[in-house]
PDB file of C-alpha atoms in Angstrom:
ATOM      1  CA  UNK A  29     123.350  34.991 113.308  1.00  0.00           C
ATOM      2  CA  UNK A  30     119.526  34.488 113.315  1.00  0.00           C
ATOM      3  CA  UNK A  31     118.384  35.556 109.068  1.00  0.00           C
ATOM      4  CA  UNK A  32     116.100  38.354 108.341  1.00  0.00           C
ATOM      5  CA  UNK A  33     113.275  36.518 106.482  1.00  0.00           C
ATOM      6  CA  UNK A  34     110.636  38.172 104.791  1.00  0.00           C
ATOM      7  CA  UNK A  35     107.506  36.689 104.019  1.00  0.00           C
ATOM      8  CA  UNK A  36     105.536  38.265 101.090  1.00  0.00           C
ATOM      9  CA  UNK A  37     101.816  37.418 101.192  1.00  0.00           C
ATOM     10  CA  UNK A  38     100.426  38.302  97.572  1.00  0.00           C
ATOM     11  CA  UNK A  39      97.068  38.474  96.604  1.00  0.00           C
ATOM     12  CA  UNK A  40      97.528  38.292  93.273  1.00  0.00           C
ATOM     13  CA  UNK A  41      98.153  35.165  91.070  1.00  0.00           C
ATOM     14  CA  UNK A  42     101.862  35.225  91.142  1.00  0.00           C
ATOM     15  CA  UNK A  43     103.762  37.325  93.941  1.00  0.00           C
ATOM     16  CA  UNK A  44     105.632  40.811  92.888  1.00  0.00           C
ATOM     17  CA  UNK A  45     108.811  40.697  91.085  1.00  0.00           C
ATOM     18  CA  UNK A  46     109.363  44.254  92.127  1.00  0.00           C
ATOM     19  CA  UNK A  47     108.758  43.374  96.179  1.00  0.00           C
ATOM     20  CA  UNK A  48     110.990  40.562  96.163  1.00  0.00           C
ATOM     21  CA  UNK A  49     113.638  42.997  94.928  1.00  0.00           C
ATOM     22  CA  UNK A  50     113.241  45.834  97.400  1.00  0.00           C
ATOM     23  CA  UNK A  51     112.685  43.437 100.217  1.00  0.00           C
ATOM     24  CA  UNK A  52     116.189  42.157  99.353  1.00  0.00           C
ATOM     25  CA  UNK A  53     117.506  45.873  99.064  1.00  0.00           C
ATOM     26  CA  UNK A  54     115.806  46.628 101.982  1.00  0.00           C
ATOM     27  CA  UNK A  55     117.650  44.299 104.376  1.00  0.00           C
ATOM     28  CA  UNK A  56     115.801  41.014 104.146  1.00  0.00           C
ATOM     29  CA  UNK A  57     117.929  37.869 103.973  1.00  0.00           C
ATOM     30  CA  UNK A  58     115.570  35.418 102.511  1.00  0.00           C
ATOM     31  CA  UNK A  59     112.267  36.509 100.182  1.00  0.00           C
ATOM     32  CA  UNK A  60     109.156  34.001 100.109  1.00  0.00           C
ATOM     33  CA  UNK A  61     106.657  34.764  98.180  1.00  0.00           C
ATOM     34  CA  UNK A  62     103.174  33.299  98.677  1.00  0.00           C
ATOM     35  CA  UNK A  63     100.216  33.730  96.007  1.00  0.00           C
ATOM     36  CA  UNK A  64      96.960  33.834  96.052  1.00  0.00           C
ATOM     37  CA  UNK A  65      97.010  34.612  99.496  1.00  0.00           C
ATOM     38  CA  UNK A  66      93.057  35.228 101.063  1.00  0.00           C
ATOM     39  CA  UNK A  67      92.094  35.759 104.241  1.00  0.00           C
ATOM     40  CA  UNK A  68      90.653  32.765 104.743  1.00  0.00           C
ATOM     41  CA  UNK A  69      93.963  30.737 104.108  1.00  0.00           C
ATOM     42  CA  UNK A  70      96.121  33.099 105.854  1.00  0.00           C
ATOM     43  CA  UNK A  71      96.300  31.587 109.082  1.00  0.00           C
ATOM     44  CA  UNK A  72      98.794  28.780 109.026  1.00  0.00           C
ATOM     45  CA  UNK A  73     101.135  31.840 107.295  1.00  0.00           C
ATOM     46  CA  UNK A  74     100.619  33.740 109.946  1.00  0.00           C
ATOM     47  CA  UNK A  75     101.113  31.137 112.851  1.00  0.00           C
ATOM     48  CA  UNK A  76     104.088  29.546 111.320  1.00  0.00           C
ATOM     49  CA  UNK A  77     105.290  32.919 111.626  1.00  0.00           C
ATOM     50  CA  UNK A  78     104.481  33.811 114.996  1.00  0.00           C
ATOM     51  CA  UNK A  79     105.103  30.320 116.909  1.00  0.00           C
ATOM     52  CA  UNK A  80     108.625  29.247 115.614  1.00  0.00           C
ATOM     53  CA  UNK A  81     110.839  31.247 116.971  1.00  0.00           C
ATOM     54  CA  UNK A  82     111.868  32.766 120.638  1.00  0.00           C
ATOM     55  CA  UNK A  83     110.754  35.970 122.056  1.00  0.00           C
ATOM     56  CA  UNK A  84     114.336  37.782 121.412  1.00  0.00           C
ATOM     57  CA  UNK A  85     114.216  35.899 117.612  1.00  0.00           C
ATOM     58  CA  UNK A  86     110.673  37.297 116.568  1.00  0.00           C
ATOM     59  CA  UNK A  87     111.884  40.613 115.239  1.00  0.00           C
ATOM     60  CA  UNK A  88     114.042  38.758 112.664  1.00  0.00           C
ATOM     61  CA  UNK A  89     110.667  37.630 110.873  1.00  0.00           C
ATOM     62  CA  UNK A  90     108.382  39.851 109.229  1.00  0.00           C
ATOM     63  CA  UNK A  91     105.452  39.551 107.194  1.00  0.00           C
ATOM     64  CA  UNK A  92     104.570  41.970 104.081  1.00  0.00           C
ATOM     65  CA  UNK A  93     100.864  42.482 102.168  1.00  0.00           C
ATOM     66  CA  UNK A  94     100.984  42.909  98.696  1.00  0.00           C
ATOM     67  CA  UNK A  95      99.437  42.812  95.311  1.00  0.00           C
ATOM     68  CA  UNK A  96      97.268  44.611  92.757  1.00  0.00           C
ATOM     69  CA  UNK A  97      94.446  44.669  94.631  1.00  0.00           C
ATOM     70  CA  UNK A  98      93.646  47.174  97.900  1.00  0.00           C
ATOM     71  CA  UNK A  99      90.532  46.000  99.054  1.00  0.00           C
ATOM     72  CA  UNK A 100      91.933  42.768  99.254  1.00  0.00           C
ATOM     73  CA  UNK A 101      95.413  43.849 100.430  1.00  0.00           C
ATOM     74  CA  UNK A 102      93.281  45.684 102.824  1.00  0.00           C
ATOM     75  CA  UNK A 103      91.248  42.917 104.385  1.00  0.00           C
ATOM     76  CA  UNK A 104      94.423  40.674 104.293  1.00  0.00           C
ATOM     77  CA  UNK A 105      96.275  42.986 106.683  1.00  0.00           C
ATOM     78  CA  UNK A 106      93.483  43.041 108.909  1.00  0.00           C
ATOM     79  CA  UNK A 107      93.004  39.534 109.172  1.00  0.00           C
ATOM     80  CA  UNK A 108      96.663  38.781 109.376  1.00  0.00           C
ATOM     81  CA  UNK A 109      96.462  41.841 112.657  1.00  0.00           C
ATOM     82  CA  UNK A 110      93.765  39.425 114.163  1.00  0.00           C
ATOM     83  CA  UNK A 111      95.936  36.396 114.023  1.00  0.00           C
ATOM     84  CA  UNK A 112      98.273  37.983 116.683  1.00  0.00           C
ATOM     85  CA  UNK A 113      97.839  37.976 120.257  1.00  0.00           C
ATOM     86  CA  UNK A 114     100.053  38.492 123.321  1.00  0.00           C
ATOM     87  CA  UNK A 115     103.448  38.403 122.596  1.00  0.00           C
ATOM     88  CA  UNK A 116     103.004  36.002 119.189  1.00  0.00           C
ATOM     89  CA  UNK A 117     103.288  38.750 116.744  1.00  0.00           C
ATOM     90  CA  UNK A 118     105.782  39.921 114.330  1.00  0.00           C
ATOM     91  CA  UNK A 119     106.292  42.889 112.385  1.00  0.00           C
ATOM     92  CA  UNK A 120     104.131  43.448 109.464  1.00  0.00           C
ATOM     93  CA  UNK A 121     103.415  46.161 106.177  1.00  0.00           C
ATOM     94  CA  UNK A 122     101.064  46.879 103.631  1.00  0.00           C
ATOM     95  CA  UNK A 123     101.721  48.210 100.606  1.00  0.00           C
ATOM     96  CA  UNK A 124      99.597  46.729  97.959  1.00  0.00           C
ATOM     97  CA  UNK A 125     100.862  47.582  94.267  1.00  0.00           C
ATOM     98  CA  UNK A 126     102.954  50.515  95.919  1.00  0.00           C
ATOM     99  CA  UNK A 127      99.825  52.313  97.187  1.00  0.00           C
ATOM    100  CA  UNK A 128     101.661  53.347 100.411  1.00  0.00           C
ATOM    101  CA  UNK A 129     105.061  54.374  99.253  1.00  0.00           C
ATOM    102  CA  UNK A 130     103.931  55.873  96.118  1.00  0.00           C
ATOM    103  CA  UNK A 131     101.344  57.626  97.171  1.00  0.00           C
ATOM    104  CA  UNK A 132     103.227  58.368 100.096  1.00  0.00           C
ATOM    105  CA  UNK A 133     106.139  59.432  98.340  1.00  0.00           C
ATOM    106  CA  UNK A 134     104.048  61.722  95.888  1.00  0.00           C
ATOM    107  CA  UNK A 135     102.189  63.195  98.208  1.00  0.00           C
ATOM    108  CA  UNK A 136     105.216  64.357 100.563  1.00  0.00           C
ATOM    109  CA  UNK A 137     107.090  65.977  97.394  1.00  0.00           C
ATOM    110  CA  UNK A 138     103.824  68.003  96.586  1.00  0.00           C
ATOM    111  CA  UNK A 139     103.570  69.174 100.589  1.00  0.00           C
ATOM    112  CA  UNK A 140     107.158  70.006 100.275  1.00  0.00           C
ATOM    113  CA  UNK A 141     106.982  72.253  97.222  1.00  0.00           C
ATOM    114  CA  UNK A 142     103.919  74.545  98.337  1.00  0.00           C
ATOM    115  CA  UNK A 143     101.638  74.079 101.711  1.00  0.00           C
ATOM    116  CA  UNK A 144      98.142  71.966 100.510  1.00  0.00           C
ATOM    117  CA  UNK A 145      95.559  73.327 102.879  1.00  0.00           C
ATOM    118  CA  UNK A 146      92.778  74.556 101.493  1.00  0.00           C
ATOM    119  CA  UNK A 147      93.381  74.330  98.119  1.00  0.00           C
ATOM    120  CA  UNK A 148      91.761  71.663  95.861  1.00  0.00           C
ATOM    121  CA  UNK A 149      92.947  68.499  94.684  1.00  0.00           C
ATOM    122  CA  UNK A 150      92.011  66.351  92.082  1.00  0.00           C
ATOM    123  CA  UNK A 151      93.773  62.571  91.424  1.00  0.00           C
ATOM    124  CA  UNK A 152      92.654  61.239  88.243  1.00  0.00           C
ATOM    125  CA  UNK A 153      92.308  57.580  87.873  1.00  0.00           C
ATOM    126  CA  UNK A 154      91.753  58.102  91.869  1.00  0.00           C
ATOM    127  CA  UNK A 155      90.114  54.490  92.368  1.00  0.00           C
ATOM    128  CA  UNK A 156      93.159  52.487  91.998  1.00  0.00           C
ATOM    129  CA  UNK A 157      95.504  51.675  94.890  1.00  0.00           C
ATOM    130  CA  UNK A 158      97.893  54.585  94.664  1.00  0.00           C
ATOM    131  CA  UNK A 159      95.142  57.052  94.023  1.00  0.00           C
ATOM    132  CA  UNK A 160      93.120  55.650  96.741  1.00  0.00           C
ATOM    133  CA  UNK A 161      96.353  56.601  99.276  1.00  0.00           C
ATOM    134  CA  UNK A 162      97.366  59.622  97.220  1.00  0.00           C
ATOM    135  CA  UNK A 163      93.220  60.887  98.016  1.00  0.00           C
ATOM    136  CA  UNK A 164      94.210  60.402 101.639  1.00  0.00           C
ATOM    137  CA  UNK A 165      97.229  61.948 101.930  1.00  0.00           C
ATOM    138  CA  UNK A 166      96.096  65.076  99.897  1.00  0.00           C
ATOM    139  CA  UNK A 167      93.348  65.725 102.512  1.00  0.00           C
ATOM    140  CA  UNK A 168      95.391  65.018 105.108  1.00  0.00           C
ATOM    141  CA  UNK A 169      97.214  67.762 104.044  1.00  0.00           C
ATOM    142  CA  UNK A 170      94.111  70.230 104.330  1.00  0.00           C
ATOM    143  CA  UNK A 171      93.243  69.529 100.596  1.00  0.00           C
ATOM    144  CA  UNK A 172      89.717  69.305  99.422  1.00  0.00           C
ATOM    145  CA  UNK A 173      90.152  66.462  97.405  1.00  0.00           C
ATOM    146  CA  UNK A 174      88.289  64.721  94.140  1.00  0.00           C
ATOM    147  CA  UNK A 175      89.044  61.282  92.437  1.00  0.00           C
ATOM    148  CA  UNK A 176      88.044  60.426  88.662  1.00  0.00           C
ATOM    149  CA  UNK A 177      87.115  57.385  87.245  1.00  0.00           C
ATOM    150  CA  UNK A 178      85.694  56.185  83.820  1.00  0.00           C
ATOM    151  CA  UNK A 179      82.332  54.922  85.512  1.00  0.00           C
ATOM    152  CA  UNK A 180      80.854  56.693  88.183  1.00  0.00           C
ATOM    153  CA  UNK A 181      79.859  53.469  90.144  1.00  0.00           C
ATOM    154  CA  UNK A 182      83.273  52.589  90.408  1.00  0.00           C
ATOM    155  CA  UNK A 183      83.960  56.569  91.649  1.00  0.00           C
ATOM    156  CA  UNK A 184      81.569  56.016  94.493  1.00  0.00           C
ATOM    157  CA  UNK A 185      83.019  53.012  95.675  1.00  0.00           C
ATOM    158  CA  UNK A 186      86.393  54.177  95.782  1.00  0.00           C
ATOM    159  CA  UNK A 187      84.534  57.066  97.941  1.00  0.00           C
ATOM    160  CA  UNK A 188      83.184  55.110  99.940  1.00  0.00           C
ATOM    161  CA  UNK A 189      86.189  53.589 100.511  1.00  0.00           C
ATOM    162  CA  UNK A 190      87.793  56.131 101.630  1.00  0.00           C
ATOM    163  CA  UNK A 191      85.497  57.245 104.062  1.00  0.00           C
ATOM    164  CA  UNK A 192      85.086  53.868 105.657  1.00  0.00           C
ATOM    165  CA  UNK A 193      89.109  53.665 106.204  1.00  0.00           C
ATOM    166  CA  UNK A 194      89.935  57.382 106.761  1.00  0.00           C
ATOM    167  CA  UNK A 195      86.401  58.939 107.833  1.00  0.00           C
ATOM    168  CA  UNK A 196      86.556  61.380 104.871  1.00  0.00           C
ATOM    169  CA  UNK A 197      84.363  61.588 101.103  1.00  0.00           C
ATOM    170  CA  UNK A 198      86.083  62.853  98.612  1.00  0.00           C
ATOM    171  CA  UNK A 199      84.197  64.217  95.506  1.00  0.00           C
ATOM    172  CA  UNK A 200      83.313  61.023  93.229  1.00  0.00           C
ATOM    173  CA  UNK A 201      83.722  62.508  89.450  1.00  0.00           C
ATOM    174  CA  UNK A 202      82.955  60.244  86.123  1.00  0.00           C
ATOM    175  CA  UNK A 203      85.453  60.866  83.593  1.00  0.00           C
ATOM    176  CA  UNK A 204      84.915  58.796  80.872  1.00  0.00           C
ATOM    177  CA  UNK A 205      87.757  60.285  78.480  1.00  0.00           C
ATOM    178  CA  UNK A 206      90.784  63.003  77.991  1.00  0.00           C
ATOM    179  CA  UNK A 207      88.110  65.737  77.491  1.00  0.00           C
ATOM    180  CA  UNK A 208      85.871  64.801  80.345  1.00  0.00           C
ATOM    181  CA  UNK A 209      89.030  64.903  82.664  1.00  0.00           C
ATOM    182  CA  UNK A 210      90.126  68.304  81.308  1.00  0.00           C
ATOM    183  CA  UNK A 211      86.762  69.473  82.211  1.00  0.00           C
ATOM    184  CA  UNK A 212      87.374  67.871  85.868  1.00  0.00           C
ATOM    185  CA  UNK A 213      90.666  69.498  86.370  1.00  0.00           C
ATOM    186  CA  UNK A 214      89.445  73.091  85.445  1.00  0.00           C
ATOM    187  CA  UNK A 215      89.501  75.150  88.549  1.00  0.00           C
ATOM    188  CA  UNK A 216      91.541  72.816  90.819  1.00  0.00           C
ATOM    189  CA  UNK A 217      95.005  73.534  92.225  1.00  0.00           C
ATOM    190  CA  UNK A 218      96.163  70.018  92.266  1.00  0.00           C
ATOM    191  CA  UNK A 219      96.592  67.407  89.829  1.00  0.00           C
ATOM    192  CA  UNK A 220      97.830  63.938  90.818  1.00  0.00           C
ATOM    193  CA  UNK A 221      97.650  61.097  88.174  1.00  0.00           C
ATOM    194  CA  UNK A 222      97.385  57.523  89.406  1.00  0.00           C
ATOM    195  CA  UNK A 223      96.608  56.024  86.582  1.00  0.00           C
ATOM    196  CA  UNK A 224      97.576  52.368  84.862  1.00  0.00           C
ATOM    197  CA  UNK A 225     101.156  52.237  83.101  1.00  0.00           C
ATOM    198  CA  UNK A 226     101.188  53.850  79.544  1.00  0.00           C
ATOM    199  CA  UNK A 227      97.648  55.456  79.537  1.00  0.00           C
ATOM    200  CA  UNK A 228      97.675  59.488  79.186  1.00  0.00           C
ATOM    201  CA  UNK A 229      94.740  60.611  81.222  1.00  0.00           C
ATOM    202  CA  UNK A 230      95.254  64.569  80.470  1.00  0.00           C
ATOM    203  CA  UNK A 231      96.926  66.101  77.457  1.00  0.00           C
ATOM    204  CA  UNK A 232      99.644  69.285  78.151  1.00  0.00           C
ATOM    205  CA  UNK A 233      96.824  71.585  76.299  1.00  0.00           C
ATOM    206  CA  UNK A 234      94.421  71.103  78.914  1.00  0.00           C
ATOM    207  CA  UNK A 235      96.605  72.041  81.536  1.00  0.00           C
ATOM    208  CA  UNK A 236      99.755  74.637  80.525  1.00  0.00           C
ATOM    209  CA  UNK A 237      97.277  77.925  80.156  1.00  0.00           C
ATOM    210  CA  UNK A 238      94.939  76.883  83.270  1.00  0.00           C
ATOM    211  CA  UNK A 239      95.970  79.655  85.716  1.00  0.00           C
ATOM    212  CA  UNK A 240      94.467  77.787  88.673  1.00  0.00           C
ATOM    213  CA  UNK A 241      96.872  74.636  88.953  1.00  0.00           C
ATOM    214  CA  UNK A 242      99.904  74.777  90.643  1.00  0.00           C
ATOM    215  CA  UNK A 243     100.821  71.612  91.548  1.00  0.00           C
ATOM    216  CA  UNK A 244     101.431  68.665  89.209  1.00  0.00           C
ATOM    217  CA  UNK A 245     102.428  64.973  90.142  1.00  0.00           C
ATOM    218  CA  UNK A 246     102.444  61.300  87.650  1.00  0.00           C
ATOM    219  CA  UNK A 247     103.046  58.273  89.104  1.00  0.00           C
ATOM    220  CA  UNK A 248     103.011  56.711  85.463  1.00  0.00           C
ATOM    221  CA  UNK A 249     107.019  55.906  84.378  1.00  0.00           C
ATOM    222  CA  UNK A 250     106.035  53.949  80.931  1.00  0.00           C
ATOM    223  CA  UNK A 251     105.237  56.283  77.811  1.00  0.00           C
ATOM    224  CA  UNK A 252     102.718  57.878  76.866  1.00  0.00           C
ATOM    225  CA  UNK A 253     102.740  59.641  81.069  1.00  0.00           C
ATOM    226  CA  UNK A 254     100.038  59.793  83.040  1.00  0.00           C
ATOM    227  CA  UNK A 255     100.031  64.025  82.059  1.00  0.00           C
ATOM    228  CA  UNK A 256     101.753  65.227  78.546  1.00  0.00           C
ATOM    229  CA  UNK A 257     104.065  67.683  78.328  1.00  0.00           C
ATOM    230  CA  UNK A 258     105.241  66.208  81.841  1.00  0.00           C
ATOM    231  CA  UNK A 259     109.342  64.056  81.456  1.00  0.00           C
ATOM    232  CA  UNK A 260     109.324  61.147  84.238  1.00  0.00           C
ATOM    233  CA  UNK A 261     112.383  62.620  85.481  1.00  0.00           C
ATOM    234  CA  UNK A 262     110.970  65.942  86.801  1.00  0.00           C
ATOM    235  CA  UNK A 263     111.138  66.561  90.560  1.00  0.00           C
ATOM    236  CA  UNK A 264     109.791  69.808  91.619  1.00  0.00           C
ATOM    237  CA  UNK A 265     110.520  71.224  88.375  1.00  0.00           C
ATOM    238  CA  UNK A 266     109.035  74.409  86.636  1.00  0.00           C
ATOM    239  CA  UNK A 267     107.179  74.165  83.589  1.00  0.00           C
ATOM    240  CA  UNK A 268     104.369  76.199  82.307  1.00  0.00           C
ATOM    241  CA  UNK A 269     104.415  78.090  85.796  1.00  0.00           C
ATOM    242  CA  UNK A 270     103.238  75.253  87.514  1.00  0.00           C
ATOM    243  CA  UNK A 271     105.691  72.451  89.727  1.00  0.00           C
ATOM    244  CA  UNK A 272     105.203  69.307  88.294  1.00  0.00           C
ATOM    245  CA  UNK A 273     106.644  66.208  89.483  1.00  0.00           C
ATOM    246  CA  UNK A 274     107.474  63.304  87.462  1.00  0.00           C
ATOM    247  CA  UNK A 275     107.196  59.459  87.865  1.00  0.00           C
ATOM    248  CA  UNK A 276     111.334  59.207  88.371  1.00  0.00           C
ATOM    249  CA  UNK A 277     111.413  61.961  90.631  1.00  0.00           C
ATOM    250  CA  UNK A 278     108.306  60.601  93.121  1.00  0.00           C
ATOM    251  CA  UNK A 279     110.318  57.056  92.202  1.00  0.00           C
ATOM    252  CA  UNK A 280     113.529  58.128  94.143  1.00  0.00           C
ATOM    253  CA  UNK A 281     111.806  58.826  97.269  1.00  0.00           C
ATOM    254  CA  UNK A 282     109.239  55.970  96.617  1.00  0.00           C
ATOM    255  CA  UNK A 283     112.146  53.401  96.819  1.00  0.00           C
ATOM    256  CA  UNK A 284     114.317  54.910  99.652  1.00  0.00           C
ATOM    257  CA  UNK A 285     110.589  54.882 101.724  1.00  0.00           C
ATOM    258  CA  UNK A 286     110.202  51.508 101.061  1.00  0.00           C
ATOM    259  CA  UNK A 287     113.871  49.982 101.651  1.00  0.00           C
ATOM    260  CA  UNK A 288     113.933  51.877 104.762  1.00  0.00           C
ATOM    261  CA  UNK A 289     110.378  50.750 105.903  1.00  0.00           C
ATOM    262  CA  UNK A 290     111.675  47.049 104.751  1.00  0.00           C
ATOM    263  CA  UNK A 291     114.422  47.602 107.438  1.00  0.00           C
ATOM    264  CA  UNK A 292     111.953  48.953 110.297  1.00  0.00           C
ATOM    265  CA  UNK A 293     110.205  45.779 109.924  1.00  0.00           C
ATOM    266  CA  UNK A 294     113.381  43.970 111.481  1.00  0.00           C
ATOM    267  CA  UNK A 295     113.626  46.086 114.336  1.00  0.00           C
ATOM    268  CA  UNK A 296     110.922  45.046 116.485  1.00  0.00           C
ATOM    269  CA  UNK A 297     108.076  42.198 116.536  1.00  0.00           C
ATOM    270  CA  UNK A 298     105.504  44.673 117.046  1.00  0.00           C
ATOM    271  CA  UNK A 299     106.219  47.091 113.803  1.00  0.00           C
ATOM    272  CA  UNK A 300     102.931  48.082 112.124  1.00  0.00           C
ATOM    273  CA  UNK A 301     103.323  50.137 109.217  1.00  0.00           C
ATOM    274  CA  UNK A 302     100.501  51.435 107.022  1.00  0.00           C
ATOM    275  CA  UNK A 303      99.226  54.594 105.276  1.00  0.00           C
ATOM    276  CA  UNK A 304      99.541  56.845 108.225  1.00  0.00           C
ATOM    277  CA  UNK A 305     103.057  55.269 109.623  1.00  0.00           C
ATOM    278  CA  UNK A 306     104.450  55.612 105.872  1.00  0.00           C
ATOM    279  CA  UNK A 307     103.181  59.005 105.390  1.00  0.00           C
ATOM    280  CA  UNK A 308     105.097  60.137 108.332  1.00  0.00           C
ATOM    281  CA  UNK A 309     107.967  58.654 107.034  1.00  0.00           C
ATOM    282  CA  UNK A 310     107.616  60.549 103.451  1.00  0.00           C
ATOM    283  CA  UNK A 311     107.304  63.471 104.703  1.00  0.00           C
ATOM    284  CA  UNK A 312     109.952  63.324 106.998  1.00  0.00           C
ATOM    285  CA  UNK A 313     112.548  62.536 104.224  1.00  0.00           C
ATOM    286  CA  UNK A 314     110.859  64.400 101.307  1.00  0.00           C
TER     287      UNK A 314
END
């Protein structure tokens, strides 16, 4: 029987732990892990790929974009796209540092707790991968939509980010500290923290008594969370009058999203799954 391997182009110094493992979980025989992986070196990755085996045996190789970094995973996945042509293709993801499936994942759980059109969003820390997606999905969802950072260059990159890749600005916010982020949340509906591992980017004070947010979501597993007064375990949980959604609870979803996208990828040689594919995905299993 022809193996299910899994090629994991990295851009980062040393390829994900955490990928390996899902890809495994998710169906793939064999893992390899490249590093360092640019788009100017990705071509003999991509040919060997494409050009050693038979038309019926194509779908049993598939070719995954990863690492910290979503420019770069970004212009990787584009430049692994042009390689193809004709029938030489196989099936490919992106999902640098999570930002899909998390996002994705998030996003979905929010959508499926109350409808997000028209109110306003905020994701804090919103210039990182997941925040990036999580910006995306939250106006796809008929959200008018803010990110945060600690510089406001960095804000307005992110921004225009965004708009370049999904035609839409969101409101670029410098939030230099806890206080200047409780002073960015006042008057939103949605709060969605994206921030690194063990940073708290909004204290519970500054958002139990605000009578305008509703909706509550942090990615962050690793103590202190993302939000206090939030456990990593909630999932659509009530506290303070508001649903908030904990790291563990967006992680159950996250992980079932990406084993089962893992799986598409063996399918077909022609798979192409990205923010929009994913999202559909999330939402359909939220």
């Amino acid at each position: 029987m022809t193996q299910k391997l899994l090629f994991l182009l990295d851009t980062d110094a040393v390829p994900s732990v955490f990928d390996t493992v899902v890809a495994y979980d998710g169906g793939a025989d064999h893992v390899i892990g490249y590093a360092n992986v640019t788009p100017q070196n990705v071509g003999a990755l991509v040919d060997g790929a494409i050009y050693t085996r038979g038309p019926k045996e194509k779908q049993f190789t598939a070719l995954f974009v990863g690492g910290g970094d979503m420019v770069a995973g970004e212009a990787l996945f584009k430049a692994v796209r042009k390689r193809f042509f004709s029938n030489f293709r196989v099936s490919v993801m992106l999902d640098s540092n999570g930002s899909n499936t998390t996002a994705a994942a998030g996003v979905a759980l929010l959508a499926k707790a109350k409808p997000l059109a028209g109110k306003k969003a905020i994701v804090l820390a919103g210039t990182g991968p997941v925040g990036l997606r999580a910006a995306a999905f939250l106006h796809s969802e008929g959200a008018e939509v803010a990110i945060t950072s600690r510089t406001k260059a960095r804000a307005d990159a992110a921004a225009q980010a965004l708009q370049d890749r999904f035609g839409f600005t969101p409101t670029a916010i410098e939030a230099v500290d806890n206080a200047a982020r409780a002073a960015a949340v006042k008057g939103t509906n949605i709060v969605f923290a994206a921030g690194a591992i063990g940073v708290q980017l909004l204290e519970e004070k500054d958002w139990q008594n605000d009578p305008t947010i509703e909706l509550i979501a942090d990615v962050n597993a690793q103590p202190p969370l993302g939000i206090g007064g939030v456990e990593a375990t909630d999932k659509a949980k009530e506290r303070h009058g508001k649903i908030v959604i904990g790291a563990l609870g967006v992680g159950g979803l996250k992980l079932k999203l990406h084993r089962a996208c893992i799986g598409q990828l063996f399918e077909s040689s022609d798979k192409v799954l990205d923010a929009e594919e994913i999202y559909a995905q999330a939402k359909a299993n939220a």
